[in-house]
Amino acid sequence: MFRTAIAGSLPKPSWLAETGKLWPEWKAAGPELERAKADATLLWLKVQEDAGLAIVGDGEQSRQHFVHGFLARIEGIDFEHKVKMGIRNNRYDAMVPQVVGPLRLAGRVHATEARLVRAHTDRLLKFTLPGPMTIVDTVADRYYGEGKAGRIKMAFAFAELLNQEALALESDGVDIVQFDEPAFNVYMAEAAEWGVAALERAAKGLRCKTAVHICYGYGIQANVDWKATLGEQWRQYEQVFPALARSAIDQVSLECFHSHVPPELMRLLEGKEVMVGVIDVASDRIETPEEIAETIGLALQHVPKERLIACTNCGLAPMRREVAEAKLAALVRGAALASERFA
């Protein structure tokens, strides 16, 4: 049977945080909040297992945002004086922290949730971290300097810290460490020039599987509007895939279903495992097993079946919980149908 996984995030329950938001406010504090985060993590682990996913994760339940959740444990970042900044090439504005000094980890970042999930499942465990280029695009810099040189210097500084946490996650029993790099689809030339190199620095020395997730964003309106401007063919992957094919990264997660990505671009990832997005995160409609099997069949024209993993296009964080649950179940049913059809 085709392996199944999610890109990373899942909706936070309404008793944990605000719903339908990328930067939700927590509904508790202190020890009560930490207990609620753990409860939500175990709840979503059970949902993933019940759905039949082969590869599970923590659903990013302990992070307010997929980038800022990692940054919260880094010295040299000022969260008290956030500033408004356009991110993803000014696609939308966000309130972001500022880099004000040398970067250093204040301690472990995700040990609690990684160890919690590992203790409660024997399935393959994937853990997600933001990629260095995407972090650089989601903070304001007051220390490393303007222009490309400053961005590169800051990216590699973050890559070193990501590497420290990734190596620790491997020791916690994580099977796959995935770095999320939506910025690769925005700054394509820079991604190929130095972004992949920074990604490899973040993954240096890992013996577990390594992955990178590159998508067209969560199903928020700003991303939907941006995708409407990209034309009949979305060829952003074409610039970065050759660099990734030459890299040491094991897996690449990409958007496929309901996108305008030419499927033949997957051929540029020869030798890599490909997590093919078969679930649309920008729609509440639940995919049918037939639709999912058809998407897998399309991908099989370009990816060997032993290297294909059926996945979601992106994270499901902004969705309603019941929609996300139904999409997880549909993902597994569609993968099972594809396994029968393309055995």
Short mmCIF file of C-alpha atoms in Angstrom, two decimals:
data_model
loop_
_atom_site.label_atom_id
_atom_site.label_comp_id
_atom_site.label_asym_id
_atom_site.label_seq_id
_atom_site.Cartn_x
_atom_site.Cartn_y
_atom_site.Cartn_z
CA MET A 1 0.00 0.00 0.00
CA PHE A 2 1.14 3.56 -0.67
CA ARG A 3 2.45 5.27 2.43
CA THR A 4 0.40 8.20 3.73
CA ALA A 5 1.34 11.31 5.69
CA ILE A 6 0.29 14.89 6.34
CA ALA A 7 2.42 17.92 5.51
CA GLY A 8 2.54 18.97 9.15
CA SER A 9 -0.02 21.13 10.94
CA LEU A 10 -3.54 20.25 12.07
CA PRO A 11 -6.29 22.50 13.47
CA LYS A 12 -6.05 23.39 17.13
CA PRO A 13 -9.12 22.38 19.17
CA SER A 14 -11.32 25.28 20.22
CA TRP A 15 -10.48 24.66 23.88
CA LEU A 16 -6.74 25.13 23.14
CA ALA A 17 -6.65 28.21 20.92
CA GLU A 18 -8.63 30.43 18.59
CA THR A 19 -9.77 28.56 15.51
CA GLY A 20 -9.40 29.42 11.85
CA LYS A 21 -6.31 31.58 12.35
CA LEU A 22 -2.62 31.19 11.44
CA TRP A 23 -1.52 33.06 14.58
CA PRO A 24 -4.19 32.04 17.11
CA GLU A 25 -4.21 33.25 20.70
CA TRP A 26 -3.95 30.55 23.37
CA LYS A 27 -6.93 30.06 25.68
CA ALA A 28 -4.89 29.19 28.76
CA ALA A 29 -1.51 29.97 30.29
CA GLY A 30 1.20 28.38 32.40
CA PRO A 31 0.89 24.70 33.39
CA GLU A 32 -2.73 24.59 32.23
CA LEU A 33 -1.66 25.60 28.70
CA GLU A 34 1.13 23.01 28.62
CA ARG A 35 -1.33 20.29 29.67
CA ALA A 36 -3.80 21.43 27.01
CA LYS A 37 -1.09 21.33 24.32
CA ALA A 38 -0.18 17.77 25.34
CA ASP A 39 -3.84 16.73 25.32
CA ALA A 40 -4.34 18.18 21.83
CA THR A 41 -1.19 16.46 20.59
CA LEU A 42 -2.37 13.06 21.82
CA LEU A 43 -5.87 13.67 20.47
CA TRP A 44 -4.57 14.29 16.96
CA LEU A 45 -2.15 11.38 17.20
CA LYS A 46 -5.15 9.13 17.89
CA VAL A 47 -7.06 10.65 14.95
CA GLN A 48 -4.11 10.04 12.62
CA GLU A 49 -3.74 6.45 13.79
CA ASP A 50 -7.47 5.77 13.56
CA ALA A 51 -7.50 7.17 10.02
CA GLY A 52 -4.72 4.72 9.15
CA LEU A 53 -1.84 7.10 8.37
CA ALA A 54 1.47 5.30 8.03
CA ILE A 55 3.51 8.36 9.05
CA VAL A 56 2.24 10.48 11.95
CA GLY A 57 3.24 13.73 13.61
CA ASP A 58 2.44 16.07 16.47
CA GLY A 59 0.16 18.26 14.34
CA GLU A 60 2.14 21.28 15.56
CA GLN A 61 -0.29 21.64 18.46
CA SER A 62 2.29 23.26 20.75
CA ARG A 63 3.21 26.05 18.32
CA GLN A 64 1.30 29.25 17.76
CA HIS A 65 2.75 29.37 14.22
CA PHE A 66 4.97 26.98 12.28
CA VAL A 67 7.86 29.48 12.21
CA HIS A 68 7.43 31.45 15.42
CA GLY A 69 7.02 28.29 17.48
CA PHE A 70 10.67 27.50 16.85
CA LEU A 71 11.86 31.08 17.30
CA ALA A 72 10.37 31.34 20.79
CA ARG A 73 13.37 29.47 22.24
CA ILE A 74 16.07 31.49 20.49
CA GLU A 75 18.08 34.24 22.16
CA GLY A 76 18.69 37.32 20.05
CA ILE A 77 15.04 37.63 18.99
CA ASP A 78 12.75 40.30 20.40
CA PHE A 79 9.13 39.15 20.64
CA GLU A 80 8.13 42.09 22.82
CA HIS A 81 8.42 44.65 20.03
CA LYS A 82 6.91 42.99 16.97
CA VAL A 83 6.65 45.00 13.77
CA LYS A 84 4.33 44.73 10.78
CA MET A 85 6.14 43.30 7.75
CA GLY A 86 5.15 42.00 4.36
CA ILE A 87 6.13 38.35 4.03
CA ARG A 88 6.37 35.99 1.03
CA ASN A 89 7.34 38.91 -1.19
CA ASN A 90 4.68 41.15 0.39
CA ARG A 91 1.86 38.69 -0.32
CA TYR A 92 0.39 39.54 3.07
CA ASP A 93 1.35 41.44 6.23
CA ALA A 94 2.18 39.83 9.54
CA MET A 95 3.33 40.99 12.95
CA VAL A 96 6.80 39.51 13.27
CA PRO A 97 9.54 39.50 15.93
CA GLN A 98 12.85 41.26 15.37
CA VAL A 99 16.35 39.81 15.24
CA VAL A 100 18.37 42.14 17.49
CA GLY A 101 21.56 40.21 18.27
CA PRO A 102 23.55 37.01 17.81
CA LEU A 103 21.32 33.95 17.61
CA ARG A 104 21.63 31.15 20.14
CA LEU A 105 19.34 28.37 21.32
CA ALA A 106 18.22 28.88 24.90
CA GLY A 107 17.65 25.13 25.23
CA ARG A 108 15.61 22.39 23.59
CA VAL A 109 12.65 23.60 21.55
CA HIS A 110 10.42 20.61 20.80
CA ALA A 111 11.64 17.88 23.16
CA THR A 112 8.37 17.69 25.12
CA GLU A 113 6.05 17.08 22.17
CA ALA A 114 8.49 14.86 20.23
CA ARG A 115 9.05 12.57 23.20
CA LEU A 116 5.34 12.56 24.02
CA VAL A 117 4.35 11.36 20.55
CA ARG A 118 7.23 8.88 20.37
CA ALA A 119 6.13 7.33 23.68
CA HIS A 120 2.57 6.83 22.40
CA THR A 121 3.05 5.40 18.90
CA ASP A 122 5.11 2.77 17.13
CA ARG A 123 4.41 4.27 13.70
CA LEU A 124 6.91 6.26 11.71
CA LEU A 125 7.18 9.71 13.28
CA LYS A 126 7.77 12.84 11.24
CA PHE A 127 8.59 16.13 12.92
CA THR A 128 8.52 19.48 11.16
CA LEU A 129 10.76 22.51 11.54
CA PRO A 130 10.74 25.77 9.58
CA GLY A 131 13.44 26.02 6.94
CA PRO A 132 16.13 28.71 7.21
CA MET A 133 15.05 30.71 4.15
CA THR A 134 11.43 30.78 5.31
CA ILE A 135 12.49 31.89 8.80
CA VAL A 136 14.46 34.77 7.28
CA ASP A 137 11.31 35.76 5.39
CA THR A 138 9.21 35.72 8.58
CA VAL A 139 11.32 37.92 10.89
CA ALA A 140 12.50 41.53 10.80
CA ASP A 141 16.29 41.94 10.89
CA ARG A 142 18.06 44.61 12.91
CA TYR A 143 21.38 42.81 13.27
CA TYR A 144 22.70 40.88 10.25
CA GLY A 145 22.57 43.67 7.70
CA GLU A 146 20.59 44.67 4.65
CA GLY A 147 20.53 43.04 1.22
CA LYS A 148 21.25 39.52 0.07
CA ALA A 149 24.47 39.19 2.04
CA GLY A 150 22.64 39.88 5.30
CA ARG A 151 19.84 37.45 4.43
CA ILE A 152 22.33 34.69 3.64
CA LYS A 153 24.32 35.28 6.84
CA MET A 154 21.15 35.19 8.92
CA ALA A 155 19.83 32.09 7.12
CA PHE A 156 22.98 30.11 7.87
CA ALA A 157 22.90 31.27 11.50
CA PHE A 158 19.37 29.91 11.79
CA ALA A 159 20.44 26.75 9.93
CA GLU A 160 23.01 26.01 12.62
CA LEU A 161 20.36 26.27 15.34
CA LEU A 162 17.92 24.16 13.34
CA ASN A 163 20.62 21.55 13.00
CA GLN A 164 21.13 21.43 16.76
CA GLU A 165 17.42 20.84 17.34
CA ALA A 166 17.12 18.38 14.44
CA LEU A 167 19.96 16.22 15.80
CA ALA A 168 18.28 16.24 19.21
CA LEU A 169 14.94 15.26 17.65
CA GLU A 170 16.66 12.32 15.99
CA SER A 171 17.90 11.28 19.43
CA ASP A 172 14.32 11.57 20.70
CA GLY A 173 13.33 8.85 18.22
CA VAL A 174 12.04 10.92 15.31
CA ASP A 175 12.21 8.99 12.02
CA ILE A 176 11.84 11.91 9.59
CA VAL A 177 12.86 15.53 10.13
CA GLN A 178 11.10 17.82 7.66
CA PHE A 179 12.00 21.45 6.98
CA ASP A 180 9.17 23.64 5.68
CA GLU A 181 10.29 26.02 2.93
CA PRO A 182 7.32 27.79 1.29
CA ALA A 183 9.76 30.65 0.56
CA PHE A 184 11.40 28.41 -2.06
CA ASN A 185 8.32 28.99 -4.23
CA VAL A 186 8.63 32.76 -3.90
CA TYR A 187 12.34 33.49 -4.19
CA MET A 188 13.14 30.78 -6.71
CA ALA A 189 16.53 32.04 -7.92
CA GLU A 190 17.77 32.61 -4.36
CA ALA A 191 16.45 29.21 -3.31
CA ALA A 192 18.56 27.53 -5.96
CA GLU A 193 21.53 29.82 -5.35
CA TRP A 194 21.81 29.54 -1.55
CA GLY A 195 18.53 28.36 -0.03
CA VAL A 196 19.17 24.66 -0.68
CA ALA A 197 22.70 25.02 0.73
CA ALA A 198 21.27 26.54 3.93
CA LEU A 199 18.74 23.69 4.06
CA GLU A 200 21.54 21.13 3.81
CA ARG A 201 23.37 22.90 6.65
CA ALA A 202 20.24 22.50 8.79
CA ALA A 203 20.14 18.77 7.97
CA LYS A 204 23.88 18.13 8.35
CA GLY A 205 24.80 14.92 10.16
CA LEU A 206 21.27 13.54 10.41
CA ARG A 207 21.03 9.75 9.97
CA CYS A 208 17.23 9.71 9.96
CA LYS A 209 15.28 10.59 6.83
CA THR A 210 15.28 14.26 5.88
CA ALA A 211 12.54 16.07 3.99
CA VAL A 212 11.63 19.48 2.66
CA HIS A 213 8.08 20.73 2.17
CA ILE A 214 7.53 23.32 -0.58
CA CYS A 215 3.97 24.42 -1.20
CA TYR A 216 1.86 27.35 -2.34
CA GLY A 217 0.71 28.12 1.17
CA TYR A 218 -2.13 27.53 3.58
CA GLY A 219 -5.68 27.87 2.33
CA ILE A 220 -6.01 31.50 3.41
CA GLN A 221 -7.46 34.14 1.09
CA ALA A 222 -4.13 35.90 0.48
CA ASN A 223 -2.65 32.68 -0.86
CA VAL A 224 -5.73 31.86 -2.92
CA ASP A 225 -5.57 35.32 -4.50
CA TRP A 226 -1.84 34.98 -5.20
CA LYS A 227 -2.29 31.60 -6.89
CA ALA A 228 -4.92 33.14 -9.16
CA THR A 229 -2.16 35.38 -10.59
CA LEU A 230 0.24 32.56 -11.46
CA GLY A 231 -1.29 31.63 -14.80
CA GLU A 232 -2.19 28.31 -16.36
CA GLN A 233 1.07 26.61 -15.40
CA TRP A 234 2.79 26.96 -12.04
CA ARG A 235 6.45 26.31 -12.85
CA GLN A 236 8.06 27.65 -9.65
CA TYR A 237 9.30 24.18 -8.74
CA GLU A 238 11.28 24.03 -11.99
CA GLN A 239 13.98 26.34 -10.66
CA VAL A 240 14.62 24.67 -7.31
CA PHE A 241 13.99 20.96 -8.01
CA PRO A 242 17.31 20.40 -9.85
CA ALA A 243 19.20 21.82 -6.87
CA LEU A 244 17.22 19.58 -4.51
CA ALA A 245 17.87 16.55 -6.72
CA ARG A 246 21.60 17.18 -6.26
CA SER A 247 21.21 17.65 -2.50
CA ALA A 248 21.41 15.14 0.34
CA ILE A 249 17.73 15.70 1.29
CA ASP A 250 15.82 12.40 1.05
CA GLN A 251 12.20 13.49 0.51
CA VAL A 252 10.43 16.39 -1.18
CA SER A 253 6.83 17.33 -0.37
CA LEU A 254 4.98 19.19 -3.13
CA GLU A 255 1.55 20.47 -4.08
CA CYS A 256 -0.35 18.57 -6.78
CA PHE A 257 -4.14 18.15 -6.48
CA HIS A 258 -6.14 21.20 -7.67
CA SER A 259 -2.92 23.00 -8.58
CA HIS A 260 -1.52 24.06 -11.93
CA VAL A 261 1.86 22.45 -11.31
CA PRO A 262 2.87 20.48 -14.44
CA PRO A 263 3.14 16.89 -13.18
CA GLU A 264 6.22 16.24 -15.32
CA LEU A 265 8.23 18.54 -13.03
CA MET A 266 8.33 15.63 -10.58
CA ARG A 267 10.81 14.01 -12.97
CA LEU A 268 13.31 16.64 -11.88
CA LEU A 269 13.43 14.92 -8.48
CA GLU A 270 14.96 11.69 -9.75
CA GLY A 271 16.25 9.58 -6.87
CA LYS A 272 14.15 11.33 -4.22
CA GLU A 273 11.09 10.11 -2.37
CA VAL A 274 8.19 12.38 -3.32
CA MET A 275 5.36 13.32 -0.99
CA VAL A 276 2.63 14.10 -3.50
CA GLY A 277 -0.12 16.46 -2.36
CA VAL A 278 -3.43 14.71 -3.03
CA ILE A 279 -5.54 16.72 -0.56
CA ASP A 280 -6.55 20.33 -1.25
CA VAL A 281 -6.08 22.50 1.85
CA ALA A 282 -7.84 25.51 0.28
CA SER A 283 -11.25 23.81 0.11
CA ASP A 284 -13.57 22.29 2.69
CA ARG A 285 -14.85 19.78 0.16
CA ILE A 286 -13.75 16.24 1.02
CA GLU A 287 -11.88 14.50 -1.77
CA THR A 288 -13.27 11.19 -3.00
CA PRO A 289 -11.10 8.06 -3.01
CA GLU A 290 -11.40 8.08 -6.81
CA GLU A 291 -9.98 11.62 -7.05
CA ILE A 292 -7.09 10.74 -4.78
CA ALA A 293 -6.34 7.54 -6.68
CA GLU A 294 -6.40 9.48 -9.96
CA THR A 295 -3.89 12.01 -8.59
CA ILE A 296 -1.62 9.21 -7.44
CA GLY A 297 -1.93 7.58 -10.85
CA LEU A 298 -0.94 10.84 -12.51
CA ALA A 299 2.11 11.13 -10.26
CA LEU A 300 3.10 7.52 -11.00
CA GLN A 301 3.76 8.54 -14.60
CA HIS A 302 6.74 10.48 -13.23
CA VAL A 303 7.62 8.92 -9.84
CA PRO A 304 8.34 5.21 -9.14
CA LYS A 305 5.65 3.80 -6.86
CA GLU A 306 8.17 2.74 -4.22
CA ARG A 307 9.21 6.40 -3.88
CA LEU A 308 5.71 7.90 -3.71
CA ILE A 309 4.05 8.99 -0.46
CA ALA A 310 0.47 10.30 -0.56
CA CYS A 311 0.28 13.54 1.40
CA THR A 312 -1.66 16.78 1.86
CA ASN A 313 -0.81 19.82 -0.25
CA CYS A 314 0.06 21.82 2.87
CA GLY A 315 -0.80 22.02 6.54
CA LEU A 316 -4.42 21.89 7.69
CA ALA A 317 -4.07 24.35 10.60
CA PRO A 318 -6.66 26.97 9.55
CA MET A 319 -9.35 24.38 8.75
CA ARG A 320 -12.30 23.32 10.84
CA ARG A 321 -11.46 20.27 12.89
CA GLU A 322 -14.20 18.07 11.42
CA VAL A 323 -13.09 18.91 7.87
CA ALA A 324 -9.49 18.01 8.64
CA GLU A 325 -10.55 14.72 10.23
CA ALA A 326 -12.60 13.82 7.17
CA LYS A 327 -9.73 14.70 4.83
CA LEU A 328 -7.33 12.44 6.74
CA ALA A 329 -9.75 9.54 6.41
CA ALA A 330 -10.20 10.28 2.70
CA LEU A 331 -6.44 10.38 2.19
CA VAL A 332 -6.03 6.84 3.48
CA ARG A 333 -9.05 5.48 1.58
CA GLY A 334 -7.79 7.01 -1.66
CA ALA A 335 -4.29 5.63 -1.14
CA ALA A 336 -5.78 2.19 -0.52
CA LEU A 337 -7.77 2.39 -3.77
CA ALA A 338 -4.63 3.45 -5.63
CA SER A 339 -2.74 0.51 -4.13
CA GLU A 340 -5.36 -1.88 -5.52
CA ARG A 341 -5.40 -0.17 -8.88
CA PHE A 342 -1.65 0.22 -9.41
CA ALA A 343 -0.31 -2.83 -7.60
#
